[in-house]
Short mmCIF file of C-alpha atoms in Angstrom, two decimals:
data_model
loop_
_atom_site.label_atom_id
_atom_site.label_comp_id
_atom_site.label_asym_id
_atom_site.label_seq_id
_atom_site.Cartn_x
_atom_site.Cartn_y
_atom_site.Cartn_z
CA MET A 1 -24.51 3.94 1.06
CA THR A 2 -25.85 6.95 2.98
CA HIS A 3 -24.71 7.42 6.57
CA PRO A 4 -27.49 7.80 9.13
CA ARG A 5 -26.10 11.22 10.18
CA SER A 6 -25.53 12.67 6.71
CA ASP A 7 -26.68 16.07 7.89
CA LEU A 8 -24.02 16.23 10.54
CA ILE A 9 -21.33 14.95 8.21
CA SER A 10 -22.27 17.59 5.62
CA ALA A 11 -21.92 20.26 8.28
CA LEU A 12 -18.50 18.86 9.29
CA ARG A 13 -17.38 18.89 5.67
CA ASP A 14 -18.41 22.54 5.34
CA ASP A 15 -16.56 23.49 8.51
CA LEU A 16 -13.34 21.65 7.56
CA THR A 17 -13.38 23.25 4.13
CA ALA A 18 -13.98 26.77 5.53
CA ALA A 19 -11.15 26.28 8.09
CA GLY A 20 -8.75 25.23 5.30
CA PHE A 21 -7.92 21.98 7.17
CA THR A 22 -5.42 20.58 4.69
CA VAL A 23 -2.03 18.86 4.73
CA SER A 24 -0.24 21.93 3.46
CA ALA A 25 -2.01 24.13 6.05
CA LEU A 26 -0.83 21.90 8.89
CA THR A 27 2.76 21.88 7.65
CA GLY A 28 2.51 25.65 7.41
CA LEU A 29 1.35 25.86 11.03
CA TRP A 30 4.25 23.98 12.59
CA GLY A 31 6.86 23.54 9.86
CA PRO A 32 8.54 20.54 8.27
CA GLU A 33 10.70 19.66 11.29
CA ALA A 34 7.72 19.38 13.61
CA GLU A 35 5.87 17.48 10.89
CA ALA A 36 8.75 14.98 10.79
CA ALA A 37 8.67 14.73 14.59
CA LEU A 38 4.96 13.84 14.45
CA HIS A 39 5.84 10.94 12.15
CA ARG A 40 8.16 9.79 14.92
CA ASN A 41 5.19 10.04 17.36
CA GLN A 42 6.57 13.18 19.00
CA ARG A 43 4.20 16.15 19.30
CA VAL A 44 6.18 18.63 21.45
CA PRO A 45 7.66 20.63 18.52
CA ALA A 46 4.23 20.99 16.89
CA ARG A 47 2.68 21.95 20.21
CA ARG A 48 5.31 24.65 20.77
CA ALA A 49 4.72 26.01 17.28
CA LEU A 50 0.99 26.34 17.94
CA ALA A 51 1.69 28.08 21.23
CA GLN A 52 3.96 30.54 19.48
CA LEU A 53 1.29 31.18 16.89
CA ARG A 54 -1.23 32.03 19.59
CA ARG A 55 1.21 34.41 21.24
CA THR A 56 1.87 36.12 17.92
CA LEU A 57 -1.78 36.47 16.92
CA GLY A 58 -3.21 36.89 20.40
CA ARG A 59 -5.67 34.12 19.64
CA SER A 60 -6.03 30.67 18.01
CA THR A 61 -7.28 30.11 14.47
CA ALA A 62 -9.84 27.54 13.29
CA VAL A 63 -7.23 25.36 11.57
CA ALA A 64 -4.88 25.56 14.59
CA THR A 65 -7.74 24.52 16.94
CA LEU A 66 -8.66 21.57 14.74
CA ALA A 67 -5.01 20.54 14.51
CA GLU A 68 -4.46 20.73 18.24
CA LEU A 69 -7.59 18.76 19.06
CA PHE A 70 -7.71 16.10 16.36
CA VAL A 71 -4.08 15.67 15.21
CA LEU A 72 -2.15 16.31 18.45
CA GLY A 73 -4.94 14.85 20.60
CA LEU A 74 -4.98 17.72 23.07
CA PRO A 75 -8.01 19.40 24.70
CA VAL A 76 -9.20 22.84 23.51
CA SER A 77 -11.68 25.25 25.00
CA PRO A 78 -15.37 25.00 24.09
CA ALA A 79 -15.24 28.57 22.71
CA GLN A 80 -12.32 27.66 20.40
CA LEU A 81 -14.07 24.58 19.05
CA SER A 82 -17.33 26.37 18.55
CA GLU A 83 -15.49 28.92 16.47
CA ALA A 84 -13.69 26.20 14.50
CA LEU A 85 -16.85 24.14 13.86
CA PRO A 86 -19.60 26.81 13.61
CA THR A 87 -22.00 24.74 11.49
CA LEU A 88 -21.57 21.35 13.16
CA GLY A 89 -21.08 22.65 16.73
CA ILE A 90 -19.77 20.76 19.76
CA ARG A 91 -22.99 18.79 20.18
CA GLY A 92 -22.91 17.64 16.54
CA ALA A 93 -19.20 16.70 16.91
CA ALA A 94 -20.10 14.63 20.00
CA GLU A 95 -22.95 12.91 18.11
CA LEU A 96 -20.45 11.89 15.45
CA ARG A 97 -18.17 10.59 18.28
CA LEU A 98 -15.44 12.97 17.33
CA VAL A 99 -15.31 14.58 20.80
CA TRP A 100 -16.49 13.69 24.25
CA SER A 101 -19.72 15.33 25.37
CA VAL A 102 -19.38 18.47 27.54
CA ASP A 103 -21.72 20.36 29.73
CA ASP A 104 -21.85 24.05 30.68
CA HIS A 105 -19.30 23.63 33.44
CA ASP A 106 -16.58 21.99 31.38
CA GLU A 107 -13.58 24.17 30.57
CA SER A 108 -12.22 21.99 27.81
CA VAL A 109 -13.28 19.59 25.03
CA ARG A 110 -11.34 16.38 24.61
CA PRO A 111 -11.01 14.44 21.33
CA ALA A 112 -12.73 11.05 21.01
CA ALA A 113 -11.29 10.33 17.58
CA ASP A 114 -8.41 11.25 15.27
CA LEU A 115 -9.31 13.43 12.32
CA ARG A 116 -6.70 14.68 9.90
CA PRO A 117 -6.26 15.68 6.27
CA TYR A 118 -4.75 13.27 3.79
CA SER A 119 -3.41 14.15 0.30
CA PHE A 120 -2.08 11.97 -2.48
CA ILE A 121 -1.26 11.69 -6.16
CA ASP A 122 -2.44 8.67 -8.07
CA GLN A 123 -2.90 7.73 -11.73
CA ARG A 124 -6.02 9.91 -11.85
CA GLY A 125 -4.39 12.99 -10.46
CA VAL A 126 -4.15 14.89 -7.19
CA GLY A 127 -6.64 14.17 -4.38
CA SER A 128 -7.25 15.26 -0.80
CA TRP A 129 -9.56 13.82 1.86
CA TRP A 130 -10.18 13.90 5.60
CA ILE A 131 -9.71 10.65 7.45
CA VAL A 132 -11.29 9.73 10.81
CA SER A 133 -9.75 6.94 12.88
CA ASP A 134 -9.32 5.97 16.54
CA LEU A 135 -6.94 7.91 18.73
CA GLY A 136 -3.41 6.56 18.77
CA GLU A 137 -1.19 5.95 21.79
CA LEU A 138 0.22 9.49 21.62
CA ALA A 139 -3.19 10.99 22.32
CA LEU A 140 -4.33 8.20 24.65
CA GLY A 141 -1.18 8.17 26.73
CA HIS A 142 -1.16 4.38 26.73
CA ALA A 143 -1.28 1.37 24.36
CA VAL A 144 -4.18 1.22 21.94
CA GLY A 145 -7.02 -1.22 22.47
CA GLU A 146 -7.39 -4.50 20.63
CA ASN A 147 -10.32 -3.15 18.59
CA HIS A 148 -8.36 -0.08 17.54
CA VAL A 149 -9.26 1.27 14.05
CA LEU A 150 -6.07 2.46 12.44
CA GLY A 151 -5.77 5.55 10.26
CA VAL A 152 -3.52 5.89 7.24
CA GLY A 153 -0.26 4.09 8.04
CA GLY A 154 2.72 3.00 6.04
CA ALA A 155 1.08 -0.19 4.83
CA SER A 156 -2.00 1.75 3.70
CA LEU A 157 0.16 4.11 1.67
CA THR A 158 2.06 1.16 0.13
CA LEU A 159 -1.10 -0.64 -0.98
CA SER A 160 -2.83 2.48 -2.34
CA GLY A 161 0.33 3.18 -4.37
CA LEU A 162 0.32 -0.37 -5.69
CA MET A 163 -3.38 -0.29 -6.73
CA MET A 164 -3.99 -0.62 -10.45
CA GLN A 165 -6.53 2.02 -11.48
CA ARG A 166 -8.01 1.00 -14.73
CA PRO A 167 -11.78 1.45 -14.79
CA VAL A 168 -13.65 -1.60 -13.40
CA THR A 169 -17.27 -2.39 -12.70
CA THR A 170 -16.85 -3.97 -9.27
CA ALA A 171 -14.15 -3.93 -6.63
CA LEU A 172 -13.75 -5.52 -3.25
CA ASP A 173 -11.78 -4.08 -0.32
CA LEU A 174 -11.16 -7.01 2.01
CA GLY A 175 -10.66 -5.77 5.60
CA THR A 176 -11.37 -2.09 4.94
CA GLY A 177 -10.40 -0.66 8.34
CA CYS A 178 -10.95 3.11 8.13
CA GLY A 179 -11.99 2.72 4.47
CA ILE A 180 -8.95 4.24 2.80
CA GLN A 181 -8.48 1.55 0.20
CA ALA A 182 -12.19 1.44 -0.58
CA MET A 183 -12.16 5.15 -1.34
CA HIS A 184 -9.08 4.79 -3.54
CA ALA A 185 -10.81 1.99 -5.44
CA ALA A 186 -14.00 4.03 -5.71
CA ARG A 187 -12.13 6.55 -7.86
CA HIS A 188 -12.02 4.02 -10.73
CA ALA A 189 -14.65 1.40 -9.86
CA ASP A 190 -18.37 1.81 -10.45
CA ARG A 191 -19.19 -0.13 -7.28
CA VAL A 192 -17.08 -1.08 -4.25
CA ILE A 193 -17.88 -3.62 -1.53
CA ALA A 194 -15.87 -3.02 1.66
CA THR A 195 -15.82 -5.67 4.35
CA ASP A 196 -14.47 -5.89 7.85
CA ILE A 197 -14.88 -8.06 10.96
CA SER A 198 -15.10 -4.92 13.12
CA GLU A 199 -18.39 -3.05 13.45
CA ARG A 200 -16.45 -0.05 14.74
CA ALA A 201 -14.25 -0.05 11.64
CA LEU A 202 -17.31 -0.14 9.37
CA GLU A 203 -18.86 2.78 11.23
CA ILE A 204 -15.72 4.85 10.77
CA ALA A 205 -15.24 3.80 7.14
CA SER A 206 -18.85 4.72 6.35
CA LEU A 207 -18.34 8.13 7.93
CA ASN A 208 -15.12 8.68 5.95
CA ALA A 209 -16.82 7.72 2.67
CA GLU A 210 -19.69 10.12 3.26
CA LEU A 211 -17.41 12.88 4.52
CA ASN A 212 -15.37 12.66 1.26
CA GLY A 213 -18.34 12.47 -1.10
CA PHE A 214 -18.38 8.76 -2.06
CA ASP A 215 -21.77 7.15 -2.74
CA ASN A 216 -20.62 4.00 -4.54
CA ILE A 217 -19.27 2.08 -1.57
CA GLU A 218 -21.28 -0.60 0.27
CA PHE A 219 -20.04 -1.78 3.71
CA ARG A 220 -20.55 -5.34 4.95
CA LEU A 221 -19.73 -7.01 8.29
CA GLY A 222 -17.95 -10.34 8.35
CA SER A 223 -14.64 -12.18 8.24
CA LEU A 224 -12.54 -12.34 5.08
CA PHE A 225 -14.61 -13.48 2.09
CA GLU A 226 -17.70 -14.57 4.07
CA PRO A 227 -19.73 -11.39 3.31
CA VAL A 228 -19.23 -11.82 -0.43
CA ALA A 229 -19.96 -15.53 -0.89
CA ASP A 230 -20.89 -16.43 -4.49
CA GLU A 231 -19.86 -12.98 -5.82
CA THR A 232 -17.02 -12.15 -8.08
CA PHE A 233 -15.13 -8.93 -8.66
CA ASP A 234 -13.00 -7.26 -11.29
CA GLN A 235 -10.57 -6.11 -8.60
CA ILE A 236 -9.76 -7.18 -5.07
CA VAL A 237 -7.50 -5.09 -2.83
CA SER A 238 -6.57 -5.96 0.73
CA ASN A 239 -4.32 -4.85 3.48
CA PRO A 240 -5.14 -7.97 5.52
CA PRO A 241 -4.28 -8.46 9.19
CA PHE A 242 -1.09 -10.27 8.21
CA VAL A 243 1.07 -9.63 11.26
CA ILE A 244 2.42 -12.91 12.73
CA THR A 245 1.38 -12.82 16.41
CA PRO A 246 1.77 -15.57 19.02
CA ARG A 247 -1.49 -17.28 19.75
CA ALA A 248 -0.68 -17.27 23.49
CA GLU A 249 -2.52 -16.10 26.59
CA GLY A 250 -1.75 -12.50 27.50
CA VAL A 251 -0.59 -11.43 24.06
CA PRO A 252 -2.83 -8.73 22.65
CA SER A 253 -4.56 -9.49 19.35
CA TYR A 254 -5.28 -6.28 17.49
CA GLU A 255 -8.11 -6.50 14.97
CA TYR A 256 -6.40 -4.19 12.51
CA ARG A 257 -3.28 -6.34 12.15
CA ASP A 258 -3.80 -9.80 13.67
CA GLY A 259 -5.88 -12.34 11.71
CA GLY A 260 -6.25 -14.89 14.52
CA MET A 261 -4.43 -17.66 12.68
CA VAL A 262 -1.12 -19.34 13.45
CA GLY A 263 1.95 -17.91 11.73
CA ASP A 264 1.39 -16.79 8.14
CA ALA A 265 -1.71 -18.95 7.65
CA LEU A 266 -3.95 -15.92 7.02
CA VAL A 267 -1.88 -14.76 4.03
CA GLN A 268 -1.89 -18.33 2.72
CA HIS A 269 -5.69 -18.43 3.10
CA VAL A 270 -6.19 -15.18 1.17
CA MET A 271 -3.79 -16.34 -1.55
CA ARG A 272 -5.47 -19.73 -1.90
CA HIS A 273 -9.04 -18.40 -2.03
CA ALA A 274 -8.85 -15.00 -3.69
CA GLY A 275 -9.18 -16.52 -7.15
CA GLU A 276 -12.62 -17.88 -6.28
CA TYR A 277 -13.90 -14.29 -6.09
CA LEU A 278 -12.19 -12.92 -9.21
CA ALA A 279 -14.13 -12.39 -12.41
CA PRO A 280 -12.42 -13.35 -15.67
CA GLY A 281 -9.61 -10.85 -16.17
CA GLY A 282 -9.88 -9.84 -12.47
CA ILE A 283 -6.86 -8.81 -10.42
CA ALA A 284 -6.20 -9.16 -6.69
CA GLN A 285 -3.54 -7.16 -4.93
CA PHE A 286 -2.59 -7.45 -1.25
CA LEU A 287 0.29 -7.20 1.21
CA GLY A 288 1.61 -10.04 3.31
CA ASN A 289 4.21 -11.61 5.59
CA TRP A 290 5.67 -15.09 5.09
CA GLU A 291 7.98 -17.16 7.27
CA TYR A 292 11.50 -18.43 6.64
CA THR A 293 12.68 -21.58 8.33
CA ALA A 294 15.98 -23.46 8.08
CA ALA A 295 14.32 -25.91 5.74
CA GLU A 296 12.32 -23.46 3.51
CA ALA A 297 12.94 -20.00 2.17
CA GLY A 298 10.08 -17.55 2.25
CA LEU A 299 9.38 -17.30 -1.44
CA ASP A 300 9.63 -21.07 -1.81
CA ARG A 301 6.93 -21.27 0.87
CA VAL A 302 4.78 -18.77 -0.99
CA GLY A 303 5.31 -20.70 -4.18
CA SER A 304 3.94 -23.83 -2.60
CA TRP A 305 0.72 -21.91 -1.73
CA LEU A 306 0.25 -21.26 -5.44
CA GLU A 307 0.39 -24.92 -6.47
CA GLY A 308 -2.74 -26.01 -8.34
CA LEU A 309 -4.04 -22.43 -8.72
CA ASP A 310 -5.07 -21.48 -12.27
CA LEU A 311 -4.04 -17.90 -11.72
CA ASP A 312 -1.20 -15.70 -12.82
CA ALA A 313 0.91 -14.76 -9.77
CA TRP A 314 3.55 -12.09 -9.25
CA VAL A 315 5.03 -11.93 -5.77
CA ILE A 316 7.62 -9.28 -4.89
CA GLU A 317 9.44 -9.57 -1.58
CA ARG A 318 10.53 -6.13 -0.44
CA ASP A 319 12.12 -6.84 2.93
CA VAL A 320 13.18 -9.60 5.29
CA GLN A 321 13.50 -9.14 9.10
CA HIS A 322 15.19 -11.34 11.64
CA ILE A 323 12.60 -12.57 14.20
CA ASP A 324 14.16 -10.34 16.93
CA GLU A 325 13.63 -7.21 14.87
CA TYR A 326 10.19 -8.34 13.69
CA ALA A 327 9.01 -8.89 17.29
CA GLU A 328 10.35 -5.50 18.43
CA THR A 329 8.61 -3.74 15.53
CA TRP A 330 5.14 -5.07 16.25
CA ILE A 331 5.33 -4.89 20.03
CA ARG A 332 6.23 -1.17 19.70
CA ASP A 333 3.44 -0.77 17.14
CA GLY A 334 0.90 -1.68 19.83
CA GLY A 335 2.17 1.14 22.03
CA THR A 336 4.20 -0.92 24.53
CA THR A 337 7.31 0.95 25.67
CA ALA A 338 10.66 -0.70 24.93
CA GLY A 339 12.51 -1.73 28.07
CA SER A 340 9.38 -2.06 30.17
CA VAL A 341 8.51 -5.28 32.01
CA GLU A 342 5.51 -5.71 29.69
CA PHE A 343 7.65 -5.26 26.58
CA ASP A 344 10.09 -7.91 27.75
CA ARG A 345 7.24 -10.31 28.55
CA LEU A 346 5.75 -9.94 25.07
CA TYR A 347 9.21 -10.17 23.45
CA GLY A 348 9.70 -13.53 25.15
CA ALA A 349 6.28 -14.74 23.95
CA TRP A 350 7.08 -13.79 20.38
CA LEU A 351 10.49 -15.52 20.39
CA ASN A 352 9.07 -18.60 22.07
CA ASP A 353 6.44 -18.89 19.33
CA PHE A 354 9.00 -18.49 16.53
CA GLU A 355 11.41 -20.96 18.17
CA HIS A 356 8.66 -23.52 18.67
CA ARG A 357 7.76 -23.36 14.98
CA GLY A 358 11.34 -23.13 13.70
CA VAL A 359 10.91 -19.65 12.20
CA GLU A 360 14.14 -17.67 11.69
CA ARG A 361 13.10 -14.68 9.61
CA VAL A 362 9.95 -13.04 8.23
CA GLY A 363 9.53 -11.64 4.72
CA PHE A 364 7.26 -8.81 3.64
CA GLY A 365 6.04 -8.05 0.17
CA TYR A 366 3.36 -7.49 -2.47
CA VAL A 367 1.14 -10.11 -4.03
CA THR A 368 -0.62 -9.71 -7.40
CA LEU A 369 -2.96 -12.49 -8.63
CA ARG A 370 -4.86 -12.45 -11.92
CA ARG A 371 -7.51 -14.68 -13.41
CA SER A 372 -7.18 -15.01 -17.19
CA SER A 373 -10.03 -13.67 -19.29
CA VAL A 374 -9.51 -16.39 -21.89
CA GLU A 375 -8.62 -20.09 -21.98
CA GLN A 376 -4.85 -20.20 -21.45
CA GLU A 377 -2.76 -22.50 -23.69
CA THR A 378 0.38 -21.94 -21.59
CA ALA A 379 1.11 -22.32 -17.87
CA PRO A 380 0.09 -19.36 -15.79
CA LEU A 381 2.62 -16.69 -14.89
CA ARG A 382 4.73 -17.51 -11.83
CA ARG A 383 7.01 -14.67 -10.97
CA LEU A 384 8.43 -14.65 -7.44
CA GLU A 385 11.33 -12.26 -6.86
CA GLN A 386 13.25 -10.38 -4.24
CA LEU A 387 13.53 -6.61 -4.75
CA HIS A 388 14.94 -5.30 -1.48
CA GLY A 389 16.51 -2.13 -2.75
CA ALA A 390 15.20 1.39 -3.09
CA LEU A 391 12.27 2.07 -5.39
CA GLY A 392 12.50 4.24 -8.43
CA SER A 393 10.99 7.69 -8.39
CA GLY A 394 7.33 7.87 -9.33
CA GLY A 395 4.90 10.38 -7.93
CA SER A 396 1.72 8.37 -8.73
CA GLY A 397 2.81 5.07 -7.19
CA LEU A 398 3.73 1.64 -8.51
CA GLY A 399 0.26 0.70 -9.84
CA ALA A 400 0.80 2.11 -13.32
CA HIS A 401 4.19 0.42 -13.58
CA LEU A 402 2.74 -2.93 -12.57
CA MET A 403 0.06 -2.59 -15.26
CA ASP A 404 2.71 -1.74 -17.85
CA CYS A 405 4.69 -4.86 -16.89
CA LEU A 406 1.71 -7.14 -17.13
CA ASP A 407 0.70 -5.58 -20.44
CA GLY A 408 4.21 -6.16 -21.76
CA TYR A 409 4.17 -9.75 -20.57
CA ASP A 410 0.79 -10.43 -22.16
CA TRP A 411 1.89 -8.83 -25.41
CA GLN A 412 5.17 -10.74 -25.75
CA THR A 413 3.83 -14.12 -24.70
CA GLY A 414 1.13 -13.85 -27.29
CA ARG A 415 3.66 -13.51 -30.12
CA SER A 416 6.11 -15.83 -31.79
CA ASP A 417 9.72 -14.90 -32.38
CA ALA A 418 8.83 -14.06 -36.00
CA GLU A 419 5.99 -11.79 -34.89
CA LEU A 420 8.19 -10.14 -32.33
CA ALA A 421 10.90 -9.56 -34.90
CA SER A 422 8.44 -7.83 -37.20
CA SER A 423 7.30 -5.48 -34.44
CA THR A 424 8.44 -2.00 -33.55
CA LEU A 425 9.25 -0.93 -30.02
CA VAL A 426 9.98 2.26 -28.11
CA VAL A 427 12.08 2.81 -25.00
CA ALA A 428 10.20 3.83 -21.87
CA PRO A 429 10.84 7.50 -21.02
CA ASP A 430 12.41 6.74 -17.61
CA VAL A 431 15.13 4.42 -19.02
CA THR A 432 18.80 5.43 -19.30
CA VAL A 433 22.04 3.66 -20.18
CA GLU A 434 24.89 3.85 -17.71
CA ARG A 435 28.43 3.22 -18.98
CA HIS A 436 31.55 2.62 -16.87
CA TYR A 437 35.08 3.12 -18.24
CA TRP A 438 38.58 2.38 -17.07
CA PRO A 439 40.55 5.65 -17.13
CA GLY A 440 41.91 6.23 -20.64
CA ASP A 441 39.78 3.56 -22.32
CA ASP A 442 37.46 4.44 -25.17
CA ASP A 443 35.26 1.42 -24.80
CA PRO A 444 33.10 0.86 -21.67
CA THR A 445 34.00 -2.01 -19.39
CA ALA A 446 30.40 -2.39 -18.17
CA MET A 447 27.02 -1.04 -19.19
CA LEU A 448 23.74 -0.98 -17.27
CA LEU A 449 20.22 -0.33 -18.43
CA ARG A 450 18.64 1.62 -15.63
CA GLN A 451 15.00 2.30 -14.87
CA GLY A 452 14.21 5.64 -13.21
CA GLY A 453 10.67 4.71 -12.13
CA GLY A 454 9.02 1.51 -11.03
CA PHE A 455 11.31 -0.65 -8.92
CA GLY A 456 14.41 1.20 -10.10
CA ARG A 457 15.74 -1.92 -11.80
CA SER A 458 19.15 -2.02 -13.40
CA ILE A 459 20.33 -4.84 -15.65
CA PRO A 460 23.74 -5.47 -17.21
CA ILE A 461 23.72 -5.26 -20.98
CA ASP A 462 26.30 -5.91 -23.72
CA THR A 463 27.11 -3.96 -26.80
CA ALA A 464 24.49 -5.60 -29.00
CA LEU A 465 21.59 -5.13 -26.56
CA ALA A 466 22.61 -1.57 -25.82
CA ALA A 467 22.60 -0.80 -29.55
CA LEU A 468 19.22 -2.49 -30.05
CA VAL A 469 17.59 -0.52 -27.18
CA GLY A 470 19.12 2.68 -28.54
CA ALA A 471 17.58 2.01 -31.95
CA CYS A 472 14.07 1.27 -30.66
CA ASP A 473 12.41 4.48 -31.82
CA GLY A 474 9.16 3.04 -33.08
CA GLU A 475 10.26 3.13 -36.73
CA LEU A 476 12.64 0.20 -37.30
CA THR A 477 11.44 -3.38 -36.61
CA VAL A 478 13.32 -5.45 -34.08
CA GLY A 479 14.31 -7.85 -36.84
CA ALA A 480 15.75 -5.05 -39.01
CA ILE A 481 17.75 -3.74 -36.04
CA CYS A 482 19.12 -7.28 -35.32
CA SER A 483 20.09 -7.73 -38.98
CA ALA A 484 22.01 -4.45 -39.04
CA LEU A 485 23.73 -5.27 -35.82
CA ALA A 486 24.84 -8.67 -37.09
CA GLN A 487 26.56 -6.95 -40.01
CA ILE A 488 28.17 -4.25 -37.83
CA LEU A 489 29.40 -6.81 -35.22
CA ASP A 490 30.30 -9.44 -37.82
CA ALA A 491 28.12 -11.97 -35.97
CA ASP A 492 25.86 -14.80 -37.08
CA GLU A 493 22.49 -13.15 -37.77
CA HIS A 494 20.32 -16.10 -36.70
CA ALA A 495 22.20 -16.67 -33.43
CA LEU A 496 22.38 -12.94 -32.55
CA THR A 497 18.67 -12.41 -33.33
CA SER A 498 17.61 -15.40 -31.17
CA GLU A 499 19.72 -14.11 -28.29
CA LEU A 500 18.41 -10.55 -28.57
CA LEU A 501 14.75 -11.63 -28.87
CA ARG A 502 15.09 -13.49 -25.55
CA SER A 503 16.44 -10.33 -24.00
CA VAL A 504 13.70 -8.15 -25.54
CA ARG A 505 11.03 -10.38 -24.01
CA GLY A 506 12.55 -9.74 -20.60
CA LEU A 507 12.68 -5.98 -21.31
CA LEU A 508 9.00 -6.05 -22.19
CA ASP A 509 8.18 -7.95 -18.99
CA ASP A 510 9.82 -5.22 -16.93
CA ALA A 511 8.52 -2.28 -19.06
CA PHE A 512 11.96 -1.10 -20.16
CA VAL A 513 10.48 -1.08 -23.70
CA THR A 514 6.92 -1.09 -24.92
CA PRO A 515 5.30 -1.88 -28.31
CA ALA A 516 5.05 1.20 -30.45
CA GLY A 517 1.44 2.42 -30.47
CA GLU A 518 -0.14 -0.90 -29.43
CA LEU A 519 -0.71 -0.76 -25.63
#
């Protein structure tokens, strides 16, 4: 989809490229400590660093001007901006709604939008873009408006890292916001549909897509699945407005995070209906919150939403917050200062809502749904688990690991014990064995199989399973290894093989081991 001001966007792209407006350039301008302060919403260290740079050079530079204006949200002189954007110019920047219009008597230019570089590593390699969004409370000096269009936040980074990136024909980004997930999907999808209830969000997302060279994204206005009725997709991604907000008078409802439904009903709605828009073999991935009550745990509640759905489902809860902490988090997120009269008023409204509905805690996590590409003879996958610890190390995100786990599950569930025993496996390259000894003992008292990437899982293993994993080199079959171990351990071969095959299936599900040369 071509933006109506493609000429101006092309000029902006040329100017940003010429200025070297990149993530590494900004860090070089003000240093890692000031960069960390910006992530805490504090700009004074970065501002001081830019002032020192001007004193040292006797002038500003193009990248410093752009950083001061669009990242720090501070005014710059017309002469500085004209130098930084020589092709686009101030008038062109105003037409794109990046700055407020100026006349000949104005001594400064003020930002009308946030514009900053964004870099990432995904399964397709290194990438870098520029992202336009609305100004945050740091630049505004007050809380953001209810129609605020958010830039790249923590949830955006989480979802883009989770995204599975196998080539697909069609993808849907549900609630696109600034368009970040649509652009990530457009790297591996032939065609992307991006929807949002906010016209302003679609304007910004369209600008971002054009600015970063994407021509395979179509933007549609509407709520949830309404703009794509009767269509199906190979992939659906969504960072939906899942925040649980009191539906009470005087409580702001931000379009980027509040879905307008009571409690966690929006997440339930997306989960219940996503399958209707998945093509055979299609996968949906989204983030969500779910409530805990005295009578029902969060994942039990999520499990009830899955009843009757002919979809594979994998739900991973990553965190749980007490309602006090949850309320504080999202009131601060809207820019309301802690300790103020307004903060206390909103805090009371949040706690009243939770108390009225019997909510004690709120869970956060990842949801993956999949429609089978063939007629299933077995019940669909139901995997709901809590993984609250630190993640493993993995520069390209969790998406590849999730694919490996689903591939392993599909492979092992499609094989009998006899077929599994005749197969050869290899250990994933990030897997290690950890042994613990009492001082002076030759034999370990405990052993753990540890995953370096993915979710950083560690599972206790015994001598037989440790030996089997160690022998999985792609040459010996699982059955041959089990037979040899039975002799070495003086164990019943049938019983030991049955026990180890059960364990191997679990290792395949979690991508500790993979079939040799078959996936």
